[in-house]
Amino acid sequence: MNNEPNVCIVGSINMDLTVKTDKMPMQGETVLGDTFFTNPGGKGANQAVAAARMGANVNFIGAVGEDAFGKTLLQNLTNEGVRKTGIETIPDVSTGTATIILSDNDNRIIVAPGANNHVTPELVEKYRDLIKSSDIVLMQLEVPMETIEFTTELAETNGVPIIMNPAPFQQLPEKVLKNISYMTPNEIELAAMKEDPLFDFIQEKLVVTRGDKGVSFVENGTEQDTDGYHVHVTDTTGAGDTFNGTLAGELARGAELAEAVNVANAAAALSVSKIGAQGGMPTKQDVQRFLQ
Ligand code: ADP
């Protein structure tokens, strides 16, 4: 087993801006809302925090803007032990944000990618050594598609396995599907993927998260199902991110797929028992205690 597992994430860093309101404003209407809060987010950053809490060395290739959110988010990653060598601060661009309007029966979200659109193939090329020296590369679909194509090819050429979390869902080109080792959709993303004529390329690489029903995955050509762990559900935000970050950390450590899936399934279950995306992510000790 590898005691110094190295995970490299190429992905997004966002500030989530949430306002709670009793009444969703109509077109042209202003309403008085309830509370407002900010939380570090972005699928890339969330998954990096999950992997770091599980004890992996995590490098990140990404970008923030030259603004207050960027500073706060970089500090947050430092506090979590995520290495920032590959994160650049882009002048005259805003940090990525997700503006979330939350009411009892309706959520509305606008993502402004900002600096995440500056995670270019050139940026990845600049930090290619971080990819070459990692045991696994983990990606999501919140950075430009050309960067996804470039990174998956670079990793594949260097013999580094890739986990692709296809969220938010977009169709992926054939060469990306061929280069990745694991594809981790949730059930909604899987349904969209089945419409794709290239679905055959990834059937053997699937690790499907099924909410409280657990995880299905393919090992040596055989489909296996792992039940979800029973927990008291408090907040399911970030469950998928916890699963992916943990899975990456465990596979980087050298765990077999079934073992890595079991640990990630447990970590994700623990995360839904607590509030917040990053806030609810467990540490390695929490997961070990839970699995004892
Ligand atoms: P996403 O958060 O991307 O929609 P899922 O809902 O499939 O993804 O959740 C990801 C993983 O989180 C699941 O495979 C499971 O391991 C865990 N999980 C999610 N919801 C629950 C739940 N209610 N109880 C136990 N585990 C859960």
Tab-separated table of C-alpha atoms and ligand atoms in Angstrom:
chain	number	residue	atom	x	y	z
A	1	MET	CA	0.000	0.000	0.000
A	2	ASN	CA	1.110	3.516	-0.800
A	3	ASN	CA	1.293	5.608	2.373
A	4	GLU	CA	1.792	8.822	0.428
A	5	PRO	CA	-1.063	8.665	-2.079
A	6	ASN	CA	-0.914	11.565	-4.549
A	7	VAL	CA	-4.130	12.838	-6.093
A	8	CYS	CA	-4.180	15.628	-8.673
A	9	ILE	CA	-7.448	17.455	-9.305
A	10	VAL	CA	-8.012	19.693	-12.302
A	11	GLY	CA	-11.232	21.515	-11.538
A	12	SER	CA	-13.365	24.371	-10.316
A	13	ILE	CA	-13.186	26.615	-7.268
A	14	ASN	CA	-16.334	28.598	-6.432
A	15	MET	CA	-17.811	30.689	-3.677
A	16	ASP	CA	-21.416	29.618	-3.063
A	17	LEU	CA	-23.621	32.614	-2.247
A	18	THR	CA	-26.869	31.477	-0.702
A	19	VAL	CA	-29.858	33.613	0.212
A	20	LYS	CA	-32.859	32.082	1.959
A	21	THR	CA	-36.254	33.571	1.292
A	22	ASP	CA	-39.875	32.738	2.150
A	23	LYS	CA	-40.959	34.084	-1.197
A	24	MET	CA	-39.211	33.596	-4.550
A	25	PRO	CA	-39.244	36.955	-6.397
A	26	MET	CA	-41.387	37.112	-9.539
A	27	GLN	CA	-40.140	38.781	-12.705
A	28	GLY	CA	-39.315	42.425	-11.892
A	29	GLU	CA	-40.133	41.967	-8.184
A	30	THR	CA	-37.930	42.698	-5.157
A	31	VAL	CA	-38.610	40.745	-1.975
A	32	LEU	CA	-37.117	40.969	1.505
A	33	GLY	CA	-35.249	37.747	2.080
A	34	ASP	CA	-34.186	35.904	5.204
A	35	THR	CA	-30.518	34.920	5.855
A	36	PHE	CA	-27.506	35.150	3.544
A	37	PHE	CA	-24.391	33.012	3.823
A	38	THR	CA	-21.262	32.175	1.842
A	39	ASN	CA	-19.659	28.731	1.615
A	40	PRO	CA	-16.597	27.468	-0.225
A	41	GLY	CA	-17.705	25.292	-3.143
A	42	GLY	CA	-17.053	24.186	-6.690
A	43	LYS	CA	-16.948	20.472	-7.408
A	44	GLY	CA	-13.181	20.488	-7.885
A	45	ALA	CA	-12.460	22.194	-4.573
A	46	ASN	CA	-15.064	20.124	-2.712
A	47	GLN	CA	-13.559	16.870	-3.961
A	48	ALA	CA	-10.060	18.122	-3.110
A	49	VAL	CA	-11.129	18.765	0.482
A	50	ALA	CA	-12.706	15.304	0.716
A	51	ALA	CA	-9.513	13.621	-0.539
A	52	ALA	CA	-7.282	15.708	1.751
A	53	ARG	CA	-9.403	14.893	4.826
A	54	MET	CA	-8.920	11.218	3.952
A	55	GLY	CA	-5.180	11.721	4.226
A	56	ALA	CA	-4.161	11.983	0.549
A	57	ASN	CA	-1.597	14.477	-0.753
A	58	VAL	CA	-3.752	16.626	-2.978
A	59	ASN	CA	-2.471	18.896	-5.728
A	60	PHE	CA	-4.877	21.193	-7.488
A	61	ILE	CA	-4.693	22.802	-10.911
A	62	GLY	CA	-7.229	25.618	-11.060
A	63	ALA	CA	-7.812	29.352	-10.927
A	64	VAL	CA	-9.415	32.078	-8.827
A	65	GLY	CA	-9.954	35.753	-9.597
A	66	GLU	CA	-8.071	38.646	-8.054
A	67	ASP	CA	-10.790	39.444	-5.503
A	68	ALA	CA	-11.821	38.844	-1.908
A	69	PHE	CA	-13.573	35.533	-2.673
A	70	GLY	CA	-10.413	34.255	-4.340
A	71	LYS	CA	-8.310	35.080	-1.267
A	72	THR	CA	-10.797	33.440	1.081
A	73	LEU	CA	-11.023	30.297	-1.038
A	74	LEU	CA	-7.249	29.940	-1.324
A	75	GLN	CA	-6.961	30.289	2.439
A	76	ASN	CA	-9.645	27.654	2.874
A	77	LEU	CA	-7.739	25.195	0.668
A	78	THR	CA	-4.546	25.908	2.625
A	79	ASN	CA	-6.367	25.239	5.886
A	80	GLU	CA	-7.544	21.907	4.463
A	81	GLY	CA	-4.007	20.926	3.445
A	82	VAL	CA	-4.621	21.113	-0.319
A	83	ARG	CA	-1.460	22.120	-2.226
A	84	LYS	CA	-1.903	25.293	-4.227
A	85	THR	CA	1.180	25.276	-6.504
A	86	GLY	CA	-1.047	24.747	-9.548
A	87	ILE	CA	-3.660	27.389	-8.664
A	88	GLU	CA	-3.281	30.760	-10.377
A	89	THR	CA	-4.881	34.089	-9.532
A	90	ILE	CA	-6.163	35.646	-12.752
A	91	PRO	CA	-6.200	39.468	-12.908
A	92	ASP	CA	-9.378	41.326	-13.946
A	93	VAL	CA	-11.553	38.225	-13.670
A	94	SER	CA	-13.970	37.346	-10.881
A	95	THR	CA	-13.682	34.172	-8.852
A	96	GLY	CA	-16.266	31.558	-9.817
A	97	THR	CA	-19.557	31.897	-7.952
A	98	ALA	CA	-22.771	29.962	-7.543
A	99	THR	CA	-25.650	32.225	-6.558
A	100	ILE	CA	-28.310	30.131	-4.865
A	101	ILE	CA	-31.809	31.347	-4.030
A	102	LEU	CA	-33.306	28.935	-1.564
A	103	SER	CA	-36.952	28.818	-0.521
A	104	ASP	CA	-39.022	26.040	1.008
A	105	ASN	CA	-40.329	24.658	-2.254
A	106	ASP	CA	-37.979	26.042	-4.887
A	107	ASN	CA	-34.226	26.454	-5.477
A	108	ARG	CA	-32.737	28.562	-8.238
A	109	ILE	CA	-29.021	28.565	-8.974
A	110	ILE	CA	-26.856	30.584	-11.344
A	111	VAL	CA	-23.220	29.579	-11.748
A	112	ALA	CA	-20.840	32.245	-13.066
A	113	PRO	CA	-17.644	30.306	-13.911
A	114	GLY	CA	-15.372	33.391	-13.890
A	115	ALA	CA	-11.780	32.285	-13.327
A	116	ASN	CA	-12.713	28.610	-13.841
A	117	ASN	CA	-12.922	29.375	-17.564
A	118	HIS	CA	-9.236	30.293	-17.359
A	119	VAL	CA	-8.278	26.733	-16.440
A	120	THR	CA	-6.926	26.226	-19.946
A	121	PRO	CA	-4.805	23.522	-21.577
A	122	GLU	CA	-1.886	26.009	-21.298
A	123	LEU	CA	-2.359	26.200	-17.528
A	124	VAL	CA	-2.406	22.404	-17.240
A	125	GLU	CA	0.672	22.173	-19.480
A	126	LYS	CA	2.501	24.572	-17.150
A	127	TYR	CA	1.862	22.237	-14.208
A	128	ARG	CA	2.132	18.949	-16.107
A	129	ASP	CA	4.618	17.612	-13.529
A	130	LEU	CA	1.844	17.621	-10.914
A	131	ILE	CA	-0.107	15.267	-13.142
A	132	LYS	CA	2.875	13.087	-14.028
A	133	SER	CA	3.817	12.619	-10.372
A	134	SER	CA	0.324	11.715	-9.175
A	135	ASP	CA	-1.164	8.261	-8.613
A	136	ILE	CA	-4.556	9.340	-9.906
A	137	VAL	CA	-6.147	12.346	-11.621
A	138	LEU	CA	-9.688	13.377	-10.685
A	139	MET	CA	-11.804	15.663	-12.891
A	140	GLN	CA	-15.341	17.038	-13.135
A	141	LEU	CA	-17.033	19.009	-15.911
A	142	GLU	CA	-16.840	22.554	-14.504
A	143	VAL	CA	-13.750	23.583	-16.528
A	144	PRO	CA	-13.586	24.030	-20.334
A	145	MET	CA	-13.970	20.880	-22.464
A	146	GLU	CA	-10.674	21.518	-24.283
A	147	THR	CA	-8.944	21.338	-20.875
A	148	ILE	CA	-10.655	18.044	-20.136
A	149	GLU	CA	-9.492	16.650	-23.481
A	150	PHE	CA	-5.942	17.887	-22.941
A	151	THR	CA	-5.662	16.661	-19.343
A	152	THR	CA	-7.080	13.208	-19.971
A	153	GLU	CA	-4.658	12.732	-22.858
A	154	LEU	CA	-1.697	13.968	-20.797
A	155	ALA	CA	-2.568	11.653	-17.900
A	156	GLU	CA	-3.138	8.669	-20.169
A	157	THR	CA	0.170	9.215	-21.972
A	158	ASN	CA	1.934	9.212	-18.620
A	159	GLY	CA	0.145	6.103	-17.384
A	160	VAL	CA	-1.809	7.955	-14.669
A	161	PRO	CA	-5.377	6.627	-14.192
A	162	ILE	CA	-8.238	9.140	-14.433
A	163	ILE	CA	-11.522	9.303	-12.531
A	164	MET	CA	-14.115	11.334	-14.413
A	165	ASN	CA	-17.066	12.624	-12.417
A	166	PRO	CA	-19.390	13.667	-15.260
A	167	ALA	CA	-21.062	16.545	-13.436
A	168	PRO	CA	-22.718	18.815	-14.415
A	169	PHE	CA	-23.521	16.412	-17.224
A	170	GLN	CA	-22.225	17.072	-20.741
A	171	GLN	CA	-21.555	14.635	-23.537
A	172	LEU	CA	-17.894	13.719	-23.728
A	173	PRO	CA	-15.887	13.151	-26.902
A	174	GLU	CA	-14.783	9.641	-27.794
A	175	LYS	CA	-11.112	10.235	-27.024
A	176	VAL	CA	-11.957	11.358	-23.472
A	177	LEU	CA	-14.154	8.299	-22.927
A	178	LYS	CA	-11.358	6.052	-24.151
A	179	ASN	CA	-8.677	7.666	-21.974
A	180	ILE	CA	-10.452	7.563	-18.623
A	181	SER	CA	-10.278	4.650	-16.187
A	182	TYR	CA	-13.386	5.255	-14.065
A	183	MET	CA	-16.602	7.165	-14.740
A	184	THR	CA	-18.647	8.118	-11.670
A	185	PRO	CA	-22.132	9.376	-12.636
A	186	ASN	CA	-25.069	9.586	-10.269
A	187	GLU	CA	-28.312	7.970	-11.470
A	188	ILE	CA	-29.514	11.089	-13.300
A	189	GLU	CA	-26.209	11.489	-15.116
A	190	LEU	CA	-26.193	7.768	-15.947
A	191	ALA	CA	-29.627	8.052	-17.564
A	192	ALA	CA	-28.353	10.913	-19.765
A	193	MET	CA	-25.248	8.917	-20.622
A	194	LYS	CA	-27.241	5.920	-21.794
A	195	GLU	CA	-28.604	8.071	-24.641
A	196	ASP	CA	-25.055	8.470	-25.936
A	197	PRO	CA	-24.109	6.185	-28.841
A	198	LEU	CA	-20.621	5.986	-27.267
A	199	PHE	CA	-22.014	4.485	-24.025
A	200	ASP	CA	-20.394	1.134	-24.859
A	201	PHE	CA	-16.943	2.672	-24.321
A	202	ILE	CA	-17.577	3.265	-20.650
A	203	GLN	CA	-19.832	0.433	-19.478
A	204	GLU	CA	-16.856	-1.402	-17.941
A	205	LYS	CA	-15.579	1.770	-16.253
A	206	LEU	CA	-18.770	2.698	-14.419
A	207	VAL	CA	-18.979	3.440	-10.720
A	208	VAL	CA	-22.561	4.664	-10.288
A	209	THR	CA	-23.654	6.433	-7.111
A	210	ARG	CA	-27.277	5.705	-6.226
A	211	GLY	CA	-28.006	8.005	-3.295
A	212	ASP	CA	-29.266	6.098	-0.238
A	213	LYS	CA	-29.240	2.884	-2.327
A	214	GLY	CA	-25.422	2.913	-2.388
A	215	VAL	CA	-23.157	2.241	-5.342
A	216	SER	CA	-23.012	-0.073	-8.377
A	217	PHE	CA	-19.725	-0.713	-10.088
A	218	VAL	CA	-18.111	-3.041	-12.571
A	219	GLU	CA	-15.126	-5.090	-11.496
A	220	ASN	CA	-13.461	-7.548	-13.894
A	221	GLY	CA	-16.454	-7.278	-16.196
A	222	THR	CA	-19.000	-8.163	-13.495
A	223	GLU	CA	-21.486	-5.680	-12.065
A	224	GLN	CA	-21.495	-5.450	-8.280
A	225	ASP	CA	-23.847	-3.597	-5.952
A	226	THR	CA	-22.968	-2.172	-2.547
A	227	ASP	CA	-25.864	-1.061	-0.329
A	228	GLY	CA	-25.893	2.434	1.127
A	229	TYR	CA	-25.060	2.828	4.818
A	230	HIS	CA	-28.003	3.732	7.039
A	231	VAL	CA	-27.524	7.195	8.497
A	232	HIS	CA	-29.697	10.004	9.768
A	233	VAL	CA	-30.010	12.315	6.759
A	234	THR	CA	-29.365	15.983	7.555
A	235	ASP	CA	-28.070	17.483	4.285
A	236	THR	CA	-27.216	15.586	1.100
A	237	THR	CA	-25.278	18.518	-0.440
A	238	GLY	CA	-21.790	17.373	-1.351
A	239	ALA	CA	-22.470	13.615	-1.027
A	240	GLY	CA	-21.237	12.962	-4.556
A	241	ASP	CA	-18.192	15.187	-4.015
A	242	THR	CA	-17.299	13.346	-0.809
A	243	PHE	CA	-17.668	10.046	-2.636
A	244	ASN	CA	-15.411	11.087	-5.534
A	245	GLY	CA	-12.676	12.691	-3.414
A	246	THR	CA	-12.555	9.668	-1.123
A	247	LEU	CA	-12.588	7.195	-4.004
A	248	ALA	CA	-9.625	9.024	-5.572
A	249	GLY	CA	-7.681	9.006	-2.279
A	250	GLU	CA	-8.302	5.297	-1.725
A	251	LEU	CA	-7.429	4.232	-5.282
A	252	ALA	CA	-4.276	6.388	-5.118
A	253	ARG	CA	-3.347	4.496	-1.949
A	254	GLY	CA	-3.500	1.285	-3.953
A	255	ALA	CA	-6.821	-0.076	-2.659
A	256	GLU	CA	-8.772	-2.503	-4.841
A	257	LEU	CA	-11.836	-0.955	-6.469
A	258	ALA	CA	-14.323	-2.801	-4.202
A	259	GLU	CA	-12.498	-1.644	-1.066
A	260	ALA	CA	-12.170	1.942	-2.320
A	261	VAL	CA	-15.886	2.015	-3.179
A	262	ASN	CA	-16.778	0.745	0.295
A	263	VAL	CA	-14.746	3.447	2.040
A	264	ALA	CA	-16.121	6.167	-0.284
A	265	ASN	CA	-19.677	4.897	0.277
A	266	ALA	CA	-19.134	5.173	4.052
A	267	ALA	CA	-17.529	8.639	3.820
A	268	ALA	CA	-20.376	9.918	1.638
A	269	ALA	CA	-22.972	8.483	4.053
A	270	LEU	CA	-21.245	10.253	6.948
A	271	SER	CA	-21.282	13.502	4.956
A	272	VAL	CA	-25.072	13.421	4.530
A	273	SER	CA	-25.505	13.153	8.297
A	274	LYS	CA	-23.946	16.632	8.680
A	275	ILE	CA	-24.747	20.102	7.340
A	276	GLY	CA	-22.808	21.667	4.461
A	277	ALA	CA	-20.846	20.380	1.468
A	278	GLN	CA	-17.262	20.750	2.721
A	279	GLY	CA	-18.455	21.272	6.298
A	280	GLY	CA	-19.965	17.783	6.411
A	281	MET	CA	-16.996	15.890	4.997
A	282	PRO	CA	-15.500	13.309	7.374
A	283	THR	CA	-11.844	12.738	8.254
A	284	LYS	CA	-10.059	9.423	7.839
A	285	GLN	CA	-10.491	8.814	11.595
A	286	ASP	CA	-14.266	9.419	11.360
A	287	VAL	CA	-14.551	6.883	8.528
A	288	GLN	CA	-12.341	4.293	10.247
A	289	ARG	CA	-14.420	4.575	13.430
A	290	PHE	CA	-17.669	4.255	11.425
A	291	LEU	CA	-16.446	1.130	9.623
A	292	GLN	CA	-15.150	-0.630	12.763
B	1	ADP	P1	-24.981	13.237	-5.906
B	1	ADP	O1	-24.697	13.882	-4.588
B	1	ADP	O2	-23.945	13.511	-6.945
B	1	ADP	O3	-26.377	13.444	-6.422
B	1	ADP	P2	-25.726	10.590	-4.918
B	1	ADP	O4	-27.032	11.152	-4.482
B	1	ADP	O5	-25.740	9.358	-5.738
B	1	ADP	O6	-24.823	11.647	-5.691
B	1	ADP	O7	-24.871	10.332	-3.586
B	1	ADP	C1	-23.518	9.969	-3.648
B	1	ADP	C2	-23.211	8.918	-2.603
B	1	ADP	O8	-23.469	9.480	-1.305
B	1	ADP	C3	-24.063	7.659	-2.641
B	1	ADP	O9	-23.574	6.704	-3.558
B	1	ADP	C4	-23.941	7.182	-1.202
B	1	ADP	O10	-22.668	6.592	-1.013
B	1	ADP	C5	-23.978	8.491	-0.430
B	1	ADP	N1	-25.354	8.872	-0.044
B	1	ADP	C6	-26.131	9.822	-0.636
B	1	ADP	N2	-27.324	9.918	-0.021
B	1	ADP	C7	-27.301	9.017	0.990
B	1	ADP	C8	-28.230	8.621	2.030
B	1	ADP	N3	-29.431	9.195	2.139
B	1	ADP	N4	-27.831	7.657	2.889
B	1	ADP	C9	-26.612	7.063	2.809
B	1	ADP	N5	-25.691	7.392	1.861
B	1	ADP	C10	-26.027	8.358	0.978
